[in-house]
Short mmCIF file of C-alpha atoms and ligand atoms in Angstrom, two decimals:
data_model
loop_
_atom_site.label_atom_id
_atom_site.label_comp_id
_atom_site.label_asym_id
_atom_site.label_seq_id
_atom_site.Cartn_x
_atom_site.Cartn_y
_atom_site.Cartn_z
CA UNK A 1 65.82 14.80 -20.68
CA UNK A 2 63.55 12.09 -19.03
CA UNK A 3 61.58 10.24 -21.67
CA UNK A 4 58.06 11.62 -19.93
CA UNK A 5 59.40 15.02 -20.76
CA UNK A 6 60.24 14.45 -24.46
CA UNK A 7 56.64 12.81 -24.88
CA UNK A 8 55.36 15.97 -23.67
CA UNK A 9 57.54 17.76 -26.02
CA UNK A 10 56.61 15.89 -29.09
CA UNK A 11 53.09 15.71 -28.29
CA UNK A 12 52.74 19.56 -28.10
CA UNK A 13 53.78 19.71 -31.55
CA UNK A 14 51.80 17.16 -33.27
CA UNK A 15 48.03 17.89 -34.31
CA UNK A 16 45.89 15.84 -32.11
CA UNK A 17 42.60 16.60 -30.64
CA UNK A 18 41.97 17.47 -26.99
CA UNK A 19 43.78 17.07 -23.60
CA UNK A 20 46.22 14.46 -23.40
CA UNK A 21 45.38 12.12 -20.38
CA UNK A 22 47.45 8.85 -20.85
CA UNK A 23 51.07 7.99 -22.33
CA UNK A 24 52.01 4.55 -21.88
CA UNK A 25 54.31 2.18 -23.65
CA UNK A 26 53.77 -0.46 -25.83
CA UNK A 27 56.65 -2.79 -25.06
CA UNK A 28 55.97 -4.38 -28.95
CA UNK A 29 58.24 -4.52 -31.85
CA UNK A 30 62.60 -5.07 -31.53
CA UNK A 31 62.87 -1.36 -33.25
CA UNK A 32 61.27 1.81 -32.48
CA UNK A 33 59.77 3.37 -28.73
CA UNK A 34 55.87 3.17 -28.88
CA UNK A 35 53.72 4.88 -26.82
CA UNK A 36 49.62 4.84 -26.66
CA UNK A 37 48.28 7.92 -25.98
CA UNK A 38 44.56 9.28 -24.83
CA UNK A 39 43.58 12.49 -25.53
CA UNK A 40 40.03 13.96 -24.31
CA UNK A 41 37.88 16.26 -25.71
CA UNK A 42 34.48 17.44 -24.25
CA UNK A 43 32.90 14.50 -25.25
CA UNK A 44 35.08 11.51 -26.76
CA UNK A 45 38.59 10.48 -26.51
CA UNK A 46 41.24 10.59 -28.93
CA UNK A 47 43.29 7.67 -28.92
CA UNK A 48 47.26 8.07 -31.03
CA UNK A 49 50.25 5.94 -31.41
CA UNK A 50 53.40 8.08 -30.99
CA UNK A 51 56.37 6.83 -31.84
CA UNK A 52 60.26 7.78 -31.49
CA UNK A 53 61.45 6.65 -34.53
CA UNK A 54 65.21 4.86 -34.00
CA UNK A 55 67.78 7.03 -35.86
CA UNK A 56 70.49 4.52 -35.58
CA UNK A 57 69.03 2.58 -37.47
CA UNK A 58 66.98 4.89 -39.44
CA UNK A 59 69.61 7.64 -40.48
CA UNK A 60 66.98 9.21 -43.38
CA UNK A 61 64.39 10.12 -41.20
CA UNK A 62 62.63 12.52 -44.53
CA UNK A 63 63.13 9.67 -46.55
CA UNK A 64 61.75 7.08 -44.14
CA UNK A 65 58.49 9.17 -43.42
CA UNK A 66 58.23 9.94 -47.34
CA UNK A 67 57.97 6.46 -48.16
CA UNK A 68 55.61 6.05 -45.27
CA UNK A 69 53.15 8.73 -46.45
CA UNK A 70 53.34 7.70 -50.32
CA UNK A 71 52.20 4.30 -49.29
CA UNK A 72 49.76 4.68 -46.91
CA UNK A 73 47.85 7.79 -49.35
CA UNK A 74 48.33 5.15 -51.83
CA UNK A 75 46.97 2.55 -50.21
CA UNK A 76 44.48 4.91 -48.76
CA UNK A 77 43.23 5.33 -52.39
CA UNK A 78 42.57 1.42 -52.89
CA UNK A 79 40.72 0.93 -49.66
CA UNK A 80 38.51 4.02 -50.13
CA UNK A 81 37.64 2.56 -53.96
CA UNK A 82 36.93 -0.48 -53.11
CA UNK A 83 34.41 0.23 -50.15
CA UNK A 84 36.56 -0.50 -47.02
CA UNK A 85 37.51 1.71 -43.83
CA UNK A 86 40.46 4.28 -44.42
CA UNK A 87 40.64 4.82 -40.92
CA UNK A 88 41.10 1.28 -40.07
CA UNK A 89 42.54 -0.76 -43.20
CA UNK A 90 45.62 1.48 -43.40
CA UNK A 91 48.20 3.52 -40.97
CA UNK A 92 47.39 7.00 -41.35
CA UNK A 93 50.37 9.43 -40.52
CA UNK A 94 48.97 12.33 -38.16
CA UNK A 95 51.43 15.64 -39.34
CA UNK A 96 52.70 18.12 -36.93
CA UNK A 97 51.38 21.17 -36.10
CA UNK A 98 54.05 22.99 -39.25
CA UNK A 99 52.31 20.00 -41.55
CA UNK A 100 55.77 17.90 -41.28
CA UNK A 101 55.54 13.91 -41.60
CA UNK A 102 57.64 13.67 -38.23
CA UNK A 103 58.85 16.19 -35.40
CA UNK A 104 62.17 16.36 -34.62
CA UNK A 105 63.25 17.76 -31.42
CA UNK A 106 66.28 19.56 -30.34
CA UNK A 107 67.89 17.12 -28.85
CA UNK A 108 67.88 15.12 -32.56
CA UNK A 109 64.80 12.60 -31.35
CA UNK A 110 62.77 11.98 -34.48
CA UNK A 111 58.84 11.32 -33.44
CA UNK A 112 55.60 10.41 -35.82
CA UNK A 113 52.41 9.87 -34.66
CA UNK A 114 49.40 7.60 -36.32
CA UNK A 115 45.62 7.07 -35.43
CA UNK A 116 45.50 4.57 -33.07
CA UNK A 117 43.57 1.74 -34.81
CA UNK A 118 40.93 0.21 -31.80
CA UNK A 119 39.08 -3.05 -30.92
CA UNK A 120 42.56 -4.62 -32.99
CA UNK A 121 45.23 -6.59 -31.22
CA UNK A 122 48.63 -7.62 -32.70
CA UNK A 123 50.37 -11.33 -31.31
CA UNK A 124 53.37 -12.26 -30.46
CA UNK A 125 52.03 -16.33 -30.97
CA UNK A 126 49.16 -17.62 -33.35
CA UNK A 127 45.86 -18.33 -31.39
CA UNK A 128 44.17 -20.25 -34.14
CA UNK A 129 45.05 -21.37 -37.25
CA UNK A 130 42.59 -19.38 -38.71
CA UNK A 131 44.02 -16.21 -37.31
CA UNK A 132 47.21 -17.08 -38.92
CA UNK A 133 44.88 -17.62 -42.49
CA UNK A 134 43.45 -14.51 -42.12
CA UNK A 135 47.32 -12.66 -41.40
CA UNK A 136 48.68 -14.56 -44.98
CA UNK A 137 45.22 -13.44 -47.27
CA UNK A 138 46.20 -9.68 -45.85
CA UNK A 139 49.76 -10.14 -46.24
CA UNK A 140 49.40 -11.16 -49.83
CA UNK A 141 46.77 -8.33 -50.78
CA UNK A 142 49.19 -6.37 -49.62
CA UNK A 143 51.59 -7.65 -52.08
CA UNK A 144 49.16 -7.51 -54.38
CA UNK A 145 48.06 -3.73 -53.84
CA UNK A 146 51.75 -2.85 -54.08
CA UNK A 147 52.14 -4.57 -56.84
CA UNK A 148 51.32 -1.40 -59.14
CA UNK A 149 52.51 0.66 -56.64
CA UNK A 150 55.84 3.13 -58.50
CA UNK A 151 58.59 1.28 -57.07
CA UNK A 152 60.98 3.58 -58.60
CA UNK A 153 59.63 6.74 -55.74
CA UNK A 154 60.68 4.44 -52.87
CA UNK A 155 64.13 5.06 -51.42
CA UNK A 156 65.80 1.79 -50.35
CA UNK A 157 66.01 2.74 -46.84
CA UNK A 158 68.15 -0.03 -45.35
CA UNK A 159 70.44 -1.66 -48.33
CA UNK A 160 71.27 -4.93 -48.40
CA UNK A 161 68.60 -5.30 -45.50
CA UNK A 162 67.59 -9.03 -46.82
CA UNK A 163 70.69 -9.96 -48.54
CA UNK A 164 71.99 -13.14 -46.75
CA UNK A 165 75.49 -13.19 -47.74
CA UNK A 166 75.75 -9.63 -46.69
CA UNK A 167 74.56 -10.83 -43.40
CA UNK A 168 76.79 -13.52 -42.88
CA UNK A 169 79.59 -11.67 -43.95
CA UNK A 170 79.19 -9.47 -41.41
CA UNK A 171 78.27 -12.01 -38.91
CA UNK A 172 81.63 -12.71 -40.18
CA UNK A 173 83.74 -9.85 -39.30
CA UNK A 174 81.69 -10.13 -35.58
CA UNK A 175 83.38 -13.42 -34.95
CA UNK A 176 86.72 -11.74 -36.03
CA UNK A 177 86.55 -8.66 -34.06
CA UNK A 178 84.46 -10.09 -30.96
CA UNK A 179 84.34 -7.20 -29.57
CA UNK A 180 82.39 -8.15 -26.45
CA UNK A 181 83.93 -10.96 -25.89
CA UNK A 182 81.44 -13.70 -26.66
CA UNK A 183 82.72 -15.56 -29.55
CA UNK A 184 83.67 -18.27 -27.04
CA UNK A 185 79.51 -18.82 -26.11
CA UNK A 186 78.58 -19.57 -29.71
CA UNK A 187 80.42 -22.04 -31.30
CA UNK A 188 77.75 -24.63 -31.75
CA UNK A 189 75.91 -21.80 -33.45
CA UNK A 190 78.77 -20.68 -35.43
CA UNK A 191 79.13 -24.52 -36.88
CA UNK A 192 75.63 -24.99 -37.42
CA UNK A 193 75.67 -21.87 -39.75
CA UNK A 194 78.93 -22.89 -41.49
CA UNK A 195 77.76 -26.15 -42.45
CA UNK A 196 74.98 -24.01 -44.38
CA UNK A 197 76.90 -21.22 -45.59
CA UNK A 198 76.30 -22.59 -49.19
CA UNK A 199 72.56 -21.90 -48.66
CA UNK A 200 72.97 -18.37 -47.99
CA UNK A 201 73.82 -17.57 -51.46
CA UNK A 202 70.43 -19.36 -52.96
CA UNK A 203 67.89 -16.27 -53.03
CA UNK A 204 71.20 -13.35 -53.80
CA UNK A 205 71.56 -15.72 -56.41
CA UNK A 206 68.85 -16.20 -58.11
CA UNK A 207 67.75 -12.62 -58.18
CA UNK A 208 70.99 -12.08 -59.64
CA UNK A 209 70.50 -14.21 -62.53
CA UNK A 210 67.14 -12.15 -62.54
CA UNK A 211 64.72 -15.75 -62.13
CA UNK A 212 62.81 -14.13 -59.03
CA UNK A 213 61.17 -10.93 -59.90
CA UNK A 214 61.70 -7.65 -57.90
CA UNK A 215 58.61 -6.37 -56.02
CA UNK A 216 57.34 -3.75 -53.60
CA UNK A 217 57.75 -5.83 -50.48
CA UNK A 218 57.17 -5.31 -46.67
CA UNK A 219 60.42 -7.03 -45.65
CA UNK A 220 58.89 -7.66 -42.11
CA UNK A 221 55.86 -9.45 -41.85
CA UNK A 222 56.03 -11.02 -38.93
CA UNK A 223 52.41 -11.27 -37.02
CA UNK A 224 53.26 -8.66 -34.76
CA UNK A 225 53.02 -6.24 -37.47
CA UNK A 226 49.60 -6.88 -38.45
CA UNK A 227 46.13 -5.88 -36.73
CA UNK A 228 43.62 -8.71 -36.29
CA UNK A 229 39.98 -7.26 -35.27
CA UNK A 230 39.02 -8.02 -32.10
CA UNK A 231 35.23 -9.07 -33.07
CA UNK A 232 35.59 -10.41 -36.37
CA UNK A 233 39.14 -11.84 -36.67
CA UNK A 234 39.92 -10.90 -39.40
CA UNK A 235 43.48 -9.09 -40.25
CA UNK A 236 42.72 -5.81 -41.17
CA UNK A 237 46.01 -3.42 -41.24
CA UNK A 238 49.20 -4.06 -42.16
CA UNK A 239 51.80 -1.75 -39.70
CA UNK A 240 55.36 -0.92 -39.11
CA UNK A 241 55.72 0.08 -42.85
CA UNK A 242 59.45 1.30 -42.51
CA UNK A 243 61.05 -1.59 -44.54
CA UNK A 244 58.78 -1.25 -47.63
CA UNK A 245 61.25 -1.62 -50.25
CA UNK A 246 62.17 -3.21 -53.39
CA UNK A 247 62.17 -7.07 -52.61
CA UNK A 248 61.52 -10.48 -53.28
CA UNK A 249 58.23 -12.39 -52.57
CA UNK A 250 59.85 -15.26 -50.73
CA UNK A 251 60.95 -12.99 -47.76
CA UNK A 252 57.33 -11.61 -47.21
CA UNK A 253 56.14 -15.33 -47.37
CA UNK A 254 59.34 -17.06 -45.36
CA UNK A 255 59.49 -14.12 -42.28
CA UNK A 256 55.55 -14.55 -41.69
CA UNK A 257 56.50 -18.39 -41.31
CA UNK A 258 59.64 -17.81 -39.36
CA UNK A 259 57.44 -15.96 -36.61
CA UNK A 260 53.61 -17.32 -37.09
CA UNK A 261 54.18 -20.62 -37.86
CA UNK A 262 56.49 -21.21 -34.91
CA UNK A 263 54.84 -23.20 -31.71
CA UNK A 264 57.17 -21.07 -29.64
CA UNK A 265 57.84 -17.28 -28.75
CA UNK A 266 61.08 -16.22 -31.05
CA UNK A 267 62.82 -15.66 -27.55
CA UNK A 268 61.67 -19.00 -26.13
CA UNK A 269 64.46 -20.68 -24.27
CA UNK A 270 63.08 -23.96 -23.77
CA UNK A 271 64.30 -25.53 -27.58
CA UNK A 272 62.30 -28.46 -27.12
CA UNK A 273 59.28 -26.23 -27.85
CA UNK A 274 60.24 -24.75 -30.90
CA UNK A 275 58.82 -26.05 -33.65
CA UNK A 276 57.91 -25.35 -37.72
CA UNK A 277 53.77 -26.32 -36.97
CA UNK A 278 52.89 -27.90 -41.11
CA UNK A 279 49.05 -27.21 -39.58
CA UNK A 280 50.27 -23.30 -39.75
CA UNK A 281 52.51 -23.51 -42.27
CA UNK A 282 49.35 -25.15 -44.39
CA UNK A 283 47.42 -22.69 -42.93
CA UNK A 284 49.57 -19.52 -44.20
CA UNK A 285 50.85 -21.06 -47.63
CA UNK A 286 46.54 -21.49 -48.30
CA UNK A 287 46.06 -17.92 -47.56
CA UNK A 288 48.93 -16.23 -48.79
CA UNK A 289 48.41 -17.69 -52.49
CA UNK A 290 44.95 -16.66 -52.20
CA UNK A 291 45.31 -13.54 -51.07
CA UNK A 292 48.12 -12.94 -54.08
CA UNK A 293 44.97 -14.04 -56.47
CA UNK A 294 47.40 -16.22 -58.78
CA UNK A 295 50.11 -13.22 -59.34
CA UNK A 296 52.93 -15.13 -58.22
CA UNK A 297 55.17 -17.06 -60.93
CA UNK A 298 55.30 -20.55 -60.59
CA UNK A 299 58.77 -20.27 -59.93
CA UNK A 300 58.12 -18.26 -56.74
CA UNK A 301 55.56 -20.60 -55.32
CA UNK A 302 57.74 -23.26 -55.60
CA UNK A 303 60.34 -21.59 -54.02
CA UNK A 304 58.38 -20.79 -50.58
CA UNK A 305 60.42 -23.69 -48.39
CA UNK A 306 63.48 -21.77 -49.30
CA UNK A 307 62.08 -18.44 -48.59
CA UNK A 308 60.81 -19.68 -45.31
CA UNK A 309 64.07 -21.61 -44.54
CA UNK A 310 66.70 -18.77 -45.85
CA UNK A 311 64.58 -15.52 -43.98
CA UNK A 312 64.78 -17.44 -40.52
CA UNK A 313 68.40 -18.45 -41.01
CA UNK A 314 69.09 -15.01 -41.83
CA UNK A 315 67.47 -13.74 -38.99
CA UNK A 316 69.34 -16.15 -37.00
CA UNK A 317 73.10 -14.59 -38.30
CA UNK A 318 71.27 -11.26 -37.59
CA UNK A 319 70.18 -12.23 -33.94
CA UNK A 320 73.60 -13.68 -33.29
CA UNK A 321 75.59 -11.10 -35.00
CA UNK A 322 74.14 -8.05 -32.93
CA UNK A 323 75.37 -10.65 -29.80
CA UNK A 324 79.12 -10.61 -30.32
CA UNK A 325 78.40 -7.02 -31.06
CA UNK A 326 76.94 -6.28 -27.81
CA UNK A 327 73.42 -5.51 -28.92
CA UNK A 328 73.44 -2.33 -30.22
CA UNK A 329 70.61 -3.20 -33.10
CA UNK A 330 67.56 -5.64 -31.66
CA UNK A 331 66.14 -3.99 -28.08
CA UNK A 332 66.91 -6.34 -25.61
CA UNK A 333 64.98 -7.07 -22.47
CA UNK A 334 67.48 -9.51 -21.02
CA UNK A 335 70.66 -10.97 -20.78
CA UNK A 336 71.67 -12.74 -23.55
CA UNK A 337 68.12 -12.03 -25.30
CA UNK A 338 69.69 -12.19 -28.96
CA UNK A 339 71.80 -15.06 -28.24
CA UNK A 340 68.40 -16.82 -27.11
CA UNK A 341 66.63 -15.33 -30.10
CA UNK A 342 69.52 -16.42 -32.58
CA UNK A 343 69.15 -20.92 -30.97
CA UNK A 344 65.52 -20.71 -31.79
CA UNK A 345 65.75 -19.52 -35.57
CA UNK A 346 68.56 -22.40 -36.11
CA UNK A 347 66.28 -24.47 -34.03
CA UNK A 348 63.64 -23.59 -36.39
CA UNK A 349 65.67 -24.18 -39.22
CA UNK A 350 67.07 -27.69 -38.21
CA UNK A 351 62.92 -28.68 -37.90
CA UNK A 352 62.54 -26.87 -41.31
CA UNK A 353 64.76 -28.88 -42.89
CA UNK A 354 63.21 -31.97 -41.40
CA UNK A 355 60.37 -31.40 -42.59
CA UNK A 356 61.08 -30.66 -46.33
CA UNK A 357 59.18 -32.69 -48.51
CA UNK A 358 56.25 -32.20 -46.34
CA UNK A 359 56.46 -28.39 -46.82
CA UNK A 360 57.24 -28.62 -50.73
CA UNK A 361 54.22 -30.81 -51.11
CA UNK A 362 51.88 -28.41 -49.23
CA UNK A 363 52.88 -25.98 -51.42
CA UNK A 364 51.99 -27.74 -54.55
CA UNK A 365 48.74 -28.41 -53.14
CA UNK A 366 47.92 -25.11 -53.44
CA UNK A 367 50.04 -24.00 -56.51
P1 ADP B 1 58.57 -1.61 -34.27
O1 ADP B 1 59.16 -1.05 -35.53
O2 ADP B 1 59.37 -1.28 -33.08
O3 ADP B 1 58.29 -3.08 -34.42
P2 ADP B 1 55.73 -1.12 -34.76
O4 ADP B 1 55.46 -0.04 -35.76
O5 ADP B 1 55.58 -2.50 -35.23
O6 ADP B 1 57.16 -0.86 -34.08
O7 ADP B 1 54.74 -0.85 -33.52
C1 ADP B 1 54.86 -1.57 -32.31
C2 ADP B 1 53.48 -2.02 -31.83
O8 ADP B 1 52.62 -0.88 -31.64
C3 ADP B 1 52.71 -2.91 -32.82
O9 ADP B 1 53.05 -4.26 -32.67
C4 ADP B 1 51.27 -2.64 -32.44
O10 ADP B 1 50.89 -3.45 -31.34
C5 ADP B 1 51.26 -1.19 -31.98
N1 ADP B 1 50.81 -0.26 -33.02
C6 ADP B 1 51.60 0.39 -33.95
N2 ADP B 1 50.87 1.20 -34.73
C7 ADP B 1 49.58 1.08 -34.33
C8 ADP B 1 48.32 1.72 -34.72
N3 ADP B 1 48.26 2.63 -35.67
N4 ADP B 1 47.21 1.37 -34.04
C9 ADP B 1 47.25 0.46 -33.03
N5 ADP B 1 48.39 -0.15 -32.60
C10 ADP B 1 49.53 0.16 -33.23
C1 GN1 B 2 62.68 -6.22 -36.29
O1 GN1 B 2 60.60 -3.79 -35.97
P1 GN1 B 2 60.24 -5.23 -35.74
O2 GN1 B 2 60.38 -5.66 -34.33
O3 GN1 B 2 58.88 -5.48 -36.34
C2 GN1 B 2 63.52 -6.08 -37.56
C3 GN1 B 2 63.16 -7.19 -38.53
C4 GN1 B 2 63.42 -8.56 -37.87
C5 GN1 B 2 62.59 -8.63 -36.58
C6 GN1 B 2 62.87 -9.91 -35.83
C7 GN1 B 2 63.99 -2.69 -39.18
O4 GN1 B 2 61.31 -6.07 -36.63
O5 GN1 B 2 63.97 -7.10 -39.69
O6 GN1 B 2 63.07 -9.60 -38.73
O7 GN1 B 2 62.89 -7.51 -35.73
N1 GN1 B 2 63.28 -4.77 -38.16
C8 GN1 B 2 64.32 -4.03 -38.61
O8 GN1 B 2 61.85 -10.11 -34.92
O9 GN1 B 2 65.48 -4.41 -38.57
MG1 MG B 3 56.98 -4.09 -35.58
#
């Protein structure tokens, strides 16, 4: 069935309000299929995000959409207590017409739908410094909402989804089996992350030995997944909640670097302009420890060059990995796209690691 068709289907059985009169995509995010959609009553418009939730990746769909709907009714709570906009400052999961959490059609497509939240724009590249301020206060309330949050209800929905060596092990077995043939394109790459293989173990490690606390984390908080108002620029939701999960701090912190404080797109192919920016990096470290109002240990303050450092090489082994697989896991919108994706995270790396004491003193500025 034509993907206009199975819109049509999934819209029918949702609950919205009026006559639908657009459905267009939103080419955002490396995951799920998002579509905008209008809807028109007599005399407003109802505006919806619909979204066809990726079962390959996703294989719990109930358990997915339950830990969706605990935290945004939880969150919903907080925001509604303290004053703010519950319509605005949180996703709110629209239920089908037989009051499920998703729809799932008969051909197995799994669909949710959420108010569409207006006059709010996600990036793909920091506009200001102070945007990218504004992103790291939200993303640490966040943290600190969750931070009471039952962590035991959540179902770990991807495991092992931030555990490096996991990663690399099975960027591993991709090198063995290259199965489409690519190993021979990535050598360079495959040396650069040998010669740091001992670094992959740092964070696995040290939760092991139980000196970084587990938290209710996002485990994606890259700027694309958080709404900036359009007027008053400031970041009001955080989205794309399906990787809330048991965690540590230094992921949240590192991934927003890995993506915000880049000077480059994360598929740029032009290396020479990908950069770690310190301005951002200042920027985000300032308003991520405020935003966390003090309730990070020292221990995982001081740790924030190796979050940043280890999430972007990760990402890197998970770019390059889904390469030699054939790119069956990121969307891509080109050839090679991962492969592209994978040079600028080492890229990013390399100019992290250049950059070291600069990065460990900005964070004890603000420690
Ligand atoms: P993915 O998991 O594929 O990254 P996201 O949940 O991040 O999907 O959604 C993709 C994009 O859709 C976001 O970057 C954002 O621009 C837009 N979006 C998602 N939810 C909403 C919403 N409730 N209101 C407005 N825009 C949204
Ligand atoms: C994916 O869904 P999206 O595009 O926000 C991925 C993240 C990666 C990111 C890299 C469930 O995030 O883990 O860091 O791409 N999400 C999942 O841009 O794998
Ligand atoms: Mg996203």
């Amino acid at each position: 069935m034509d993907i206009k068709k199975q819109i049509e289907l999934a819209i029918q059985n949702f609950n919205f309000e009026g006559n639908i009169i657009k459905s267009e995509p939103l080419n955002k995010g490396h995951i799920n299929d998002t579509f905008y959609i209008e809807c028109k009553l007599e005399n407003n418009i109802k505006k919806y995000i619909l979204q066809k939730i990726n079962t390959n990746i996703f294989k719990d769909v109930d358990k997915l959409m339950e830990n969706i709907v605990n935290i945004t009714n939880y969150l919903k709570n907080i925001v509604i207590k303290n004053g703010g906009n519950p319509e605005r400052e949180t996703l709110n999961v629209i239920q089908t017409k037989d009051n499920k959490n998703y729809y799932r059609a008969n051909d197995g497509g799994c669909w949710r739908a959420y108010k569409f939240i207006e006059d709010a724009t996600t990036y793909d590249l920091v506009e200001s410094p102070q945007d990218f301020y504004e992103s790291a206060v939200a993303f640490g309330n966040f943290q600190l909402l969750l931070s009471n949050f039952p962590a035991h209800t959540l179902y770990e929905i991807i495991p092992n989804f931030h555990n490096t060596v996991d990663r690399l092990n099975k960027l591993k077995d991709a090198i063995k089996n290259d199965i489409a043939d690519r190993v021979k394109y990535v050598q360079k790459e495959i040396d650069f992350l040998l010669e740091r293989e001992k670094d992959c173990h740092i964070i696995c490690d040290l939760l092991d030995k139980k000196e970084l606390p587990l938290r209710v984390t996002h485990n994606d908080t890259k700027l694309n997944n958080i709404l900036i108002d359009n007027k008053t620029k400031k970041a009001i939701c955080i989205i794309d909640l399906d990787t809330v999960m048991p965690g540590t701090v230094l992921n949240d912190f590192g991934d927003s670097i890995r993506f915000g404080a880049s000077t480059a797109l994360e598929d740029e192919q032009d290396l020479s302009k990908v950069e770690c920016s310190m301005e951002l990096f200042e920027a985000y470290t300032k308003g991520f420890i405020e935003g966390t109002k003090n309730s990070l240990t020292d221990r995982e303050k001081e740790m924030f060059p190796i979050g940043a450092k280890i999430i972007t090489l990760e990402c890197g082994i998970r770019f390059l990995t889904d390469y030699l697989q054939g790119d069956t896991y990121f969307k891509i919108h080109r050839e090679h796209h991962n492969l592209d994706r994978a040079k600028t995270q080492f890229k990013l790396v390399l100019d992290m690691e250049n950059k070291w004491q600069q990065m460990k003193d900005i964070v004890k500025k603000y420690s």
